[in-house]
PDB file of C-alpha atoms in Angstrom:
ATOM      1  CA  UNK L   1       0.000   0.000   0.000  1.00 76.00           C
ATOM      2  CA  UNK L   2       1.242   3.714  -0.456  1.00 83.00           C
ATOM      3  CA  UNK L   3       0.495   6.929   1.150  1.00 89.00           C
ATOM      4  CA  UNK L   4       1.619  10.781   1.418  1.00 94.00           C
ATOM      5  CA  UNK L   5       1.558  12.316   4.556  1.00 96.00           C
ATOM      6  CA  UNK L   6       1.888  16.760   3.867  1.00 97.00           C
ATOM      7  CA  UNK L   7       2.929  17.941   7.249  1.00 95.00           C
ATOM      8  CA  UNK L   8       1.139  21.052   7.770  1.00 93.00           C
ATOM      9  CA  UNK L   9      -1.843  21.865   6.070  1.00 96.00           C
ATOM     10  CA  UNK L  10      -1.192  25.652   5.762  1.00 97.00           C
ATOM     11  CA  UNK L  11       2.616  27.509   5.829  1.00 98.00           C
ATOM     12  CA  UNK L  12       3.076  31.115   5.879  1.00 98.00           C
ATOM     13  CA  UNK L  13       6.477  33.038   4.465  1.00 98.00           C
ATOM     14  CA  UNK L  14       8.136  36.251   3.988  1.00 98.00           C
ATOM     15  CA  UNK L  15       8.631  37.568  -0.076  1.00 98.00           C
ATOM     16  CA  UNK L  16      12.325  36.165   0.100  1.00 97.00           C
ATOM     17  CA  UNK L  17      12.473  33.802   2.177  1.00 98.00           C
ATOM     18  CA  UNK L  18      13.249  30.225   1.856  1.00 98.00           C
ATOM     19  CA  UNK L  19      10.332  28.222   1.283  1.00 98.00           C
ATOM     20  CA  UNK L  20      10.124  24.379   2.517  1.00 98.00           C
ATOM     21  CA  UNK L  21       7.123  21.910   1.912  1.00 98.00           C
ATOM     22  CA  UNK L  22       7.294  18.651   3.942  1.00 98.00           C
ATOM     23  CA  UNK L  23       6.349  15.000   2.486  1.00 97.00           C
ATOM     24  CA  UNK L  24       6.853  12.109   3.845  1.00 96.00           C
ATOM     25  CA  UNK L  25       5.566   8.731   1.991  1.00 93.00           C
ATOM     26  CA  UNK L  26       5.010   4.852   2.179  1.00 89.00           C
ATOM     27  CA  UNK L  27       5.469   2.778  -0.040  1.00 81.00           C
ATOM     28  CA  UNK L  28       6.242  -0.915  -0.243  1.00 76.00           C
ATOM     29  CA  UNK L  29       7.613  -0.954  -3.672  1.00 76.00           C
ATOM     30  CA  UNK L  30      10.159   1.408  -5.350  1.00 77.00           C
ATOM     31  CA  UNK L  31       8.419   4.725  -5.480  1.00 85.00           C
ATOM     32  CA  UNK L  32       7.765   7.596  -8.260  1.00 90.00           C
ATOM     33  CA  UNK L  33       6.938  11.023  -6.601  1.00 92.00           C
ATOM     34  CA  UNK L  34       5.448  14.287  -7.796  1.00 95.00           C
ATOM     35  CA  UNK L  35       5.041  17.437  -6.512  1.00 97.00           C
ATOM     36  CA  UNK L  36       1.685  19.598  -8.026  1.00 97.00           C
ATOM     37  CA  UNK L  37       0.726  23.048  -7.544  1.00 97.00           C
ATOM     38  CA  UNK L  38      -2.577  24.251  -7.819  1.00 97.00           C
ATOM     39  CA  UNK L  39      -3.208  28.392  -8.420  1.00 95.00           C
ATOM     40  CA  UNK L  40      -7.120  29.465  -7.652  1.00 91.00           C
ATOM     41  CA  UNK L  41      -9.474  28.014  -9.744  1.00 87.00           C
ATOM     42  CA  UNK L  42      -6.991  26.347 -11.868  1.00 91.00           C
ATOM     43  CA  UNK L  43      -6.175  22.600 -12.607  1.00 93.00           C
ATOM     44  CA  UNK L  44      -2.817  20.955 -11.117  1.00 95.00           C
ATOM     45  CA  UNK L  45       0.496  21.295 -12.691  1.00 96.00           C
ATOM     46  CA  UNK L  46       3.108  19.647 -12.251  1.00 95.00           C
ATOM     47  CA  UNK L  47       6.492  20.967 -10.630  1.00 97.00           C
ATOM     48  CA  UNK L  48       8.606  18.387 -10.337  1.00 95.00           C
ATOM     49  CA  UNK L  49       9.041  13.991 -10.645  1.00 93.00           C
ATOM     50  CA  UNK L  50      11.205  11.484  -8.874  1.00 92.00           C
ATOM     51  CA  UNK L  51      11.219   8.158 -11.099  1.00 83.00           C
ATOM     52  CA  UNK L  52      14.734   6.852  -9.296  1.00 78.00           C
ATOM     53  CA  UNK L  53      16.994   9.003 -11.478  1.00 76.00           C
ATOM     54  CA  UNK L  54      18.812  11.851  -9.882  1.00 84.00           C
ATOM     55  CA  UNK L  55      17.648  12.022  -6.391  1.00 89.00           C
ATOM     56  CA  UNK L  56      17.827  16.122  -6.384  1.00 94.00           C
ATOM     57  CA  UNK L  57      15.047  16.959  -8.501  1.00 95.00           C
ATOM     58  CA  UNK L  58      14.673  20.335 -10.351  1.00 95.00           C
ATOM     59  CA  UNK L  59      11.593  21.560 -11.163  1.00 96.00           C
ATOM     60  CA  UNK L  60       9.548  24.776 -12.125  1.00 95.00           C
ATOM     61  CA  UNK L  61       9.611  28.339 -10.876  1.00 94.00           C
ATOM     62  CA  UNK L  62      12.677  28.028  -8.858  1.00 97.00           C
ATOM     63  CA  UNK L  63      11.328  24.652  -7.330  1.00 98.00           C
ATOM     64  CA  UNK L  64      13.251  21.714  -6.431  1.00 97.00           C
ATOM     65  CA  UNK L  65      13.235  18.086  -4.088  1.00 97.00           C
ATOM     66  CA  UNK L  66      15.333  15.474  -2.798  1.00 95.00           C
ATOM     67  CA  UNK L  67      14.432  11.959  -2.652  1.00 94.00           C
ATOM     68  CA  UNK L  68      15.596  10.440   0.859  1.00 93.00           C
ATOM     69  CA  UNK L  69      15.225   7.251   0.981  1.00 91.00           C
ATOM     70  CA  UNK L  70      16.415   6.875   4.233  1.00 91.00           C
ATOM     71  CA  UNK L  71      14.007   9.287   5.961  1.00 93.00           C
ATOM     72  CA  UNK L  72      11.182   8.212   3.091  1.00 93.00           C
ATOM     73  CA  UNK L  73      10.913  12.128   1.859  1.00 95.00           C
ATOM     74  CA  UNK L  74      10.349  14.358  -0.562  1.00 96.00           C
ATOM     75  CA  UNK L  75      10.097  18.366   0.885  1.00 98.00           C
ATOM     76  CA  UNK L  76       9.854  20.695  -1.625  1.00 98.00           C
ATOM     77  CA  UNK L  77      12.071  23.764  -1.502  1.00 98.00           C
ATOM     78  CA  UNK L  78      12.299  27.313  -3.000  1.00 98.00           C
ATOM     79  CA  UNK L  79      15.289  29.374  -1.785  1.00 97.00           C
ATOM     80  CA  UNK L  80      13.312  32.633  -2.504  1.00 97.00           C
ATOM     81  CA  UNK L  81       9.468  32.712  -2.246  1.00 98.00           C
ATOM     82  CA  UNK L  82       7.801  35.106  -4.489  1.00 97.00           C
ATOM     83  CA  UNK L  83       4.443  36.018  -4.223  1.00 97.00           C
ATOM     84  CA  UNK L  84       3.028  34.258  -7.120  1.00 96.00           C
ATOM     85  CA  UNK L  85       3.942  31.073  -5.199  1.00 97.00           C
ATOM     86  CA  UNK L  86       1.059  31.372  -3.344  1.00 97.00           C
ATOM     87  CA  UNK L  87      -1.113  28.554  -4.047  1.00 97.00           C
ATOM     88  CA  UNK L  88      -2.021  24.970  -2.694  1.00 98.00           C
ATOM     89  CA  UNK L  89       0.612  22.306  -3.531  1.00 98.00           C
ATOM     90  CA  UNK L  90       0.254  18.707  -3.399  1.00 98.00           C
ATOM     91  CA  UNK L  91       2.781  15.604  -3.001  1.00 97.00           C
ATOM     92  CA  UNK L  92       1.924  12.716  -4.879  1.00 94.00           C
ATOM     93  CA  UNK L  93       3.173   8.541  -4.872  1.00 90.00           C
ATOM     94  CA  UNK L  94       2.433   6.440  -7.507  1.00 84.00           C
ATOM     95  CA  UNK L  95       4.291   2.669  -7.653  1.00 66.00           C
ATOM     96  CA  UNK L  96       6.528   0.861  -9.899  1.00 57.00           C
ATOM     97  CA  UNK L  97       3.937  -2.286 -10.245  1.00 57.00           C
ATOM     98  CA  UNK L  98       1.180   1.004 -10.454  1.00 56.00           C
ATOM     99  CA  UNK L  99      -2.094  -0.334 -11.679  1.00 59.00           C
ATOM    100  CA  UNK L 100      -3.552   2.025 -14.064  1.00 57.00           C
ATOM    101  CA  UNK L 101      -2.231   5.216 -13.373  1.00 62.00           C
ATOM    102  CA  UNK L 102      -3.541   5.652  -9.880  1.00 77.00           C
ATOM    103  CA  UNK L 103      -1.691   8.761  -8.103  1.00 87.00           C
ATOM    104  CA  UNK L 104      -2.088   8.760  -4.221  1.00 89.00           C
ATOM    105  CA  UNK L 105      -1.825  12.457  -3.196  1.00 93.00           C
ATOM    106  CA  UNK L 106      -1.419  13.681  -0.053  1.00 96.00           C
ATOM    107  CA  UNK L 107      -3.668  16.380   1.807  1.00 97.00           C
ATOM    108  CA  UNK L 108      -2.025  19.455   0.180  1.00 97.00           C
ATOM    109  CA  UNK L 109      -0.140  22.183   1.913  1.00 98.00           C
ATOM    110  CA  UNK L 110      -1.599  26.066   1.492  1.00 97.00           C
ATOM    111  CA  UNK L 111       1.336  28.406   0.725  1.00 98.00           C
ATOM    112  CA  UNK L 112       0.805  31.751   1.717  1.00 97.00           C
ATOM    113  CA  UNK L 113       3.435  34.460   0.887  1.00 98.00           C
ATOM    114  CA  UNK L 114       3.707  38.157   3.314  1.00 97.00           C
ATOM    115  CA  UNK L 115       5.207  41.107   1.218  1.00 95.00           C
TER     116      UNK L 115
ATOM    117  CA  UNK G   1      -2.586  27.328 -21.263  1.00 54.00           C
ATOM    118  CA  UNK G   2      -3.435  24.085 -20.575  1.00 64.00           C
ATOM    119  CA  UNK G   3      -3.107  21.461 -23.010  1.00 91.00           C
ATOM    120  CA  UNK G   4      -6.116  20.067 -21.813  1.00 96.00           C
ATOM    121  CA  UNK G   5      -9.095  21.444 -22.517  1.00 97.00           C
ATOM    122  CA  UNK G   6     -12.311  21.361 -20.570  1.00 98.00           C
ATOM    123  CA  UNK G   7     -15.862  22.663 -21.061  1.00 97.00           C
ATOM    124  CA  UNK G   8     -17.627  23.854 -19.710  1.00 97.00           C
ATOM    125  CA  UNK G   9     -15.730  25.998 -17.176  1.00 97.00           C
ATOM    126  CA  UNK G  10     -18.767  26.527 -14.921  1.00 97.00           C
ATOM    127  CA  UNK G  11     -21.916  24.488 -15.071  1.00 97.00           C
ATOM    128  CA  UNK G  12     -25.120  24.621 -12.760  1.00 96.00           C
ATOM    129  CA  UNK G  13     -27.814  22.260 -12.944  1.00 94.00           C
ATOM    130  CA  UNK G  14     -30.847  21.091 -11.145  1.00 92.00           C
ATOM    131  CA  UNK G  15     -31.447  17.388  -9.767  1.00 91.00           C
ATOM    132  CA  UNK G  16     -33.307  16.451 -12.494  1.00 90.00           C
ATOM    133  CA  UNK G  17     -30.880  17.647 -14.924  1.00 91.00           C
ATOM    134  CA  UNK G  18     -28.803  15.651 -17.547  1.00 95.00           C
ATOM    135  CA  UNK G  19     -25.787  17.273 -18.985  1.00 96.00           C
ATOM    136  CA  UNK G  20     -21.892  16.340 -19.769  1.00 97.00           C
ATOM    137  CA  UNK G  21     -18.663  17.380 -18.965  1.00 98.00           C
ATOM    138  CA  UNK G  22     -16.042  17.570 -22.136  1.00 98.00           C
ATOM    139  CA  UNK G  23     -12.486  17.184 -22.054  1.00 98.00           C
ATOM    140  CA  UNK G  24      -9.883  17.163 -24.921  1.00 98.00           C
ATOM    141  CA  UNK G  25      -6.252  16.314 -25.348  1.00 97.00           C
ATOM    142  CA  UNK G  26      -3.928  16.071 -28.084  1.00 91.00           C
ATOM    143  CA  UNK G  27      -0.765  15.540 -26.781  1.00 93.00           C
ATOM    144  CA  UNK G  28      -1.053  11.660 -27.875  1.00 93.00           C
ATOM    145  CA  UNK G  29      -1.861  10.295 -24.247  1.00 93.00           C
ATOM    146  CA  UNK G  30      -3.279   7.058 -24.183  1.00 91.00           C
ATOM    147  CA  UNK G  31      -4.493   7.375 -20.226  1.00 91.00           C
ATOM    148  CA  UNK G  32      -7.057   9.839 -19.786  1.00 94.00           C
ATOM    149  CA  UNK G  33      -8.807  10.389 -16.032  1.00 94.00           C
ATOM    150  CA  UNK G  34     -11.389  11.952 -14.450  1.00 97.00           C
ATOM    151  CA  UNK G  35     -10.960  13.524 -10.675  1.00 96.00           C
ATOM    152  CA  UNK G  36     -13.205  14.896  -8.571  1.00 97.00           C
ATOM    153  CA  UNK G  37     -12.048  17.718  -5.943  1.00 97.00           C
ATOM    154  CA  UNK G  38     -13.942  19.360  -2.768  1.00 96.00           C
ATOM    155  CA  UNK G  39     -12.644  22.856  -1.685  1.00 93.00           C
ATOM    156  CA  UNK G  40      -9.615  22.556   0.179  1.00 89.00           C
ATOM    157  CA  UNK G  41      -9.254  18.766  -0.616  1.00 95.00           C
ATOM    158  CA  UNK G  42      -6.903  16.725  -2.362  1.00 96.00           C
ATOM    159  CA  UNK G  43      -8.280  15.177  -6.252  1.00 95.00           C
ATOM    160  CA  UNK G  44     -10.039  12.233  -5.636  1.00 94.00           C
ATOM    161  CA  UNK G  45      -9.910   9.557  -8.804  1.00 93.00           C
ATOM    162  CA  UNK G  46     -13.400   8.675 -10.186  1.00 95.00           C
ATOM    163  CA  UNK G  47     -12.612   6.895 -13.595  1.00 94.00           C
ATOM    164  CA  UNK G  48      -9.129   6.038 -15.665  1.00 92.00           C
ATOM    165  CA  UNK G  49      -9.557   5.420 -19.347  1.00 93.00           C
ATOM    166  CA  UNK G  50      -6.281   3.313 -20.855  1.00 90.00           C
ATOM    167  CA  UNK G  51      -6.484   3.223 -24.426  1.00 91.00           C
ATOM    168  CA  UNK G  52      -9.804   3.911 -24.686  1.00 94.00           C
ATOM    169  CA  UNK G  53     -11.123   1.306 -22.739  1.00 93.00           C
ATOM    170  CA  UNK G  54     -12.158   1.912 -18.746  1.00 94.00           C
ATOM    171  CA  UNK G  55      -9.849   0.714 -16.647  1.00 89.00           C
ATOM    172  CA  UNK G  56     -10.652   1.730 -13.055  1.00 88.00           C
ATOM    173  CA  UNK G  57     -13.890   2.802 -11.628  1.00 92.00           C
ATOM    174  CA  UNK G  58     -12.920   3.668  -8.160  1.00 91.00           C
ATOM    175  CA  UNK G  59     -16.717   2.576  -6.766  1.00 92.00           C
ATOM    176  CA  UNK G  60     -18.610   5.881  -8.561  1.00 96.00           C
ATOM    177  CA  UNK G  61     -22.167   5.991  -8.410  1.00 96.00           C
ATOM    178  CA  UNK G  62     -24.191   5.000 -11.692  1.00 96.00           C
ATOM    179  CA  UNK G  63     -25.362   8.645 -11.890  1.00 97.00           C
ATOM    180  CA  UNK G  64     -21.781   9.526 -13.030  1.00 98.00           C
ATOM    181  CA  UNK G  65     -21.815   7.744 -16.567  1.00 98.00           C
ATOM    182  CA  UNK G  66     -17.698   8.147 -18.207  1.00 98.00           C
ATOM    183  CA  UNK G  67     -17.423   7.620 -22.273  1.00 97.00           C
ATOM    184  CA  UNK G  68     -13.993   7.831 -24.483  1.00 97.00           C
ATOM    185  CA  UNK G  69     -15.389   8.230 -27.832  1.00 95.00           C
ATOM    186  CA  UNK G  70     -11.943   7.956 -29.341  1.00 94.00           C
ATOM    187  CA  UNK G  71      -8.440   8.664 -27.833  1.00 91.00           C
ATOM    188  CA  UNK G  72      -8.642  12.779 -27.699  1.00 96.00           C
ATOM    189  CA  UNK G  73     -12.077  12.831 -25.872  1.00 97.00           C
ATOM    190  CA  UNK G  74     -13.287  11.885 -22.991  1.00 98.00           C
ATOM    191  CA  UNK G  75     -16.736  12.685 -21.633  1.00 98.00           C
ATOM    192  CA  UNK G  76     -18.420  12.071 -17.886  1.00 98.00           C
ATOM    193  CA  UNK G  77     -22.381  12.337 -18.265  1.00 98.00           C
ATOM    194  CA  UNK G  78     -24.275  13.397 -15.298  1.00 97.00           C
ATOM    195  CA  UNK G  79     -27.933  12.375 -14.131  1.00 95.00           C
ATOM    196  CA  UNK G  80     -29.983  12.849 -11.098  1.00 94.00           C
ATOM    197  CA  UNK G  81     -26.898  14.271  -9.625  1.00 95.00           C
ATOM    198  CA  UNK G  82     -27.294  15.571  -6.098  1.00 95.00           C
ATOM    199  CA  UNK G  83     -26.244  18.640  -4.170  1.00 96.00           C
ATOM    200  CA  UNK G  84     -23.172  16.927  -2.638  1.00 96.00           C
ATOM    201  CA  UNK G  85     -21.739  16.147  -6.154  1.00 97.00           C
ATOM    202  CA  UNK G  86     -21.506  19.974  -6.487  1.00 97.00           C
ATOM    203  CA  UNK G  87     -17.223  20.125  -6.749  1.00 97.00           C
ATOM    204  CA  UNK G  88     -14.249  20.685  -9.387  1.00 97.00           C
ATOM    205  CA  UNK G  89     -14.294  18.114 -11.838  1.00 98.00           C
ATOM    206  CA  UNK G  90     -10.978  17.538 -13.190  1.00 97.00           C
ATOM    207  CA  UNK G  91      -9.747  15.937 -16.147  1.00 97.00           C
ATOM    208  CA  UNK G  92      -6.578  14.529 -16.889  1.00 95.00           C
ATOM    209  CA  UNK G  93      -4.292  12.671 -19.002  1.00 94.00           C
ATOM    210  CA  UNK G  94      -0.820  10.848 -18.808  1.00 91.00           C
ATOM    211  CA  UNK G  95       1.408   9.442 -21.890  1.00 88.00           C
ATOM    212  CA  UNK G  96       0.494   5.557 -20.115  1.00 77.00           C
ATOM    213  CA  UNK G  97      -0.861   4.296 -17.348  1.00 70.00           C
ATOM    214  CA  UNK G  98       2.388   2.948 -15.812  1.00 73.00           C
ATOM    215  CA  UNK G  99       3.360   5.021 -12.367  1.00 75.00           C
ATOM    216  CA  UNK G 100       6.368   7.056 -13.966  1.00 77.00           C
ATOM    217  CA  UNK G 101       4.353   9.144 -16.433  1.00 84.00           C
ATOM    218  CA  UNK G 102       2.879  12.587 -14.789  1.00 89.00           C
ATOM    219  CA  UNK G 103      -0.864  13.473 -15.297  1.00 91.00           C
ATOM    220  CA  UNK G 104      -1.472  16.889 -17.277  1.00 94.00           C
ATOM    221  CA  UNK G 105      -4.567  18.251 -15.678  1.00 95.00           C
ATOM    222  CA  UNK G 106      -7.183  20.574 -17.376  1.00 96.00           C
ATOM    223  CA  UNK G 107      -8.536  23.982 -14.933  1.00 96.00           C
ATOM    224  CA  UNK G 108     -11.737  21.866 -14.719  1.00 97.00           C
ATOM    225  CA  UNK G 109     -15.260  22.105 -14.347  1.00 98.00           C
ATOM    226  CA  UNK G 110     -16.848  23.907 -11.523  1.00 97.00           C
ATOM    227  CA  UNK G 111     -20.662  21.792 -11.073  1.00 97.00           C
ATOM    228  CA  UNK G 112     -23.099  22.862  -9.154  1.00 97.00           C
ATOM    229  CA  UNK G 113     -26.066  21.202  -8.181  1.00 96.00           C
ATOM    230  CA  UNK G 114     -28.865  22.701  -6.942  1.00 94.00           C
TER     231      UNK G 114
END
């Protein structure tokens, strides 16, 4: 079975500051991961994958992760938040063996960004 | 822009109703998807399409009626919906169905139910 736990549902930053989304996942088979973001009445887009290449991941808008295998994460970071990061953003396991495409996402994280 | 395309953007209908979501890719995905998402909530998976044929039905209720008319298209009819089906509607689609390949959402359709 796999799961996506977000911890904390809403995080608050400064215009510059370093931004850090937490994930932490199960999964009893080798894992892909995603990270989504999600503006205001707006689909999700994608930010970033893990599919066991590099385990720093670079992504979009600044955005990267680093699979840990050890401690079973995933954060997301941003060195600089700007305030067009605000927005919801979701972590996301899928499996190896996946059947069909199913995406297990976690509970989503609120980013809110203070000028 | 999105390269998936979904209409309508908003949609408000009575329980009686019958009307259909449309969503449109051509990117060349063969897995196409259909989420549902409550305010504040994470996208919850309602049908996966895999070249054209369903492939999961994650338990949806019969009102909720998915068709893939060919491999661009996919369409969710609605019937006797109730108030508590009033969400985002998401579509999606993924090169395959295997884990590794990322879904490419549409913005969605905002239902209503009244």
């Amino acid at each position: 079975a796999q799961s996506v736990t977000q911890l904390g549902s809403h995080v608050s930053v400064s215009e510059g500051a370093l931004v850090l989304l937490r994930c932490n996942y199960s999964s009893s088979v080798p894992p892909y991961l995603f990270w989504y973001v999600q503006y205001p009445n707006q689909g999700l887009q994608l930010l970033l994958k893990y599919t066991s290449a590099a385990t720093l991941v670079k992504g979009i808008n600044g955005f990267e992760a680093e699979f840990k295998k050890s401690e079973t994460s995933f954060h997301l970071t941003k060195p600089s938040a700007h305030m067009s990061d605000a927005a919801e953003y979701f972590c996301a396991v899928s499996g190896i063996y996946n059947q069909g495409g199913k995406l297990i996402f976690g509970q989503g994280t609120e980013l809110s960004v203070k000028p | 822009d999105t390269e998936v395309t979904q209409t309508p953007k908003h949609l408000v209908m009575g329980m009686t109703n019958k009307k259909s979501l449309k969503c449109e890719q051509h990117m060349g995905h063969r897995a196409m998807y259909w989420y549902k998402q409550k305010a504040k909530k994470p996208p919850e998976l309602m049908f996966v399409y895999s070249y054209e044929k369903l492939s999961i039905n994650e338990s949806v209720p019969s009102r909720f009626s998915p068709e893939c008319p060919n491999s661009s298209l996919l369409n969710l009819h609605l019937h006797a919906l109730q108030p508590e089906d009033s969400a985002l509607y998401l579509c999606a689609s993924s090169q395959g169905s295997r884990g590794q390949s990322p879904l490419h959402f549409g913005n969605g359709t905002r239902l209503t139910v009244t």
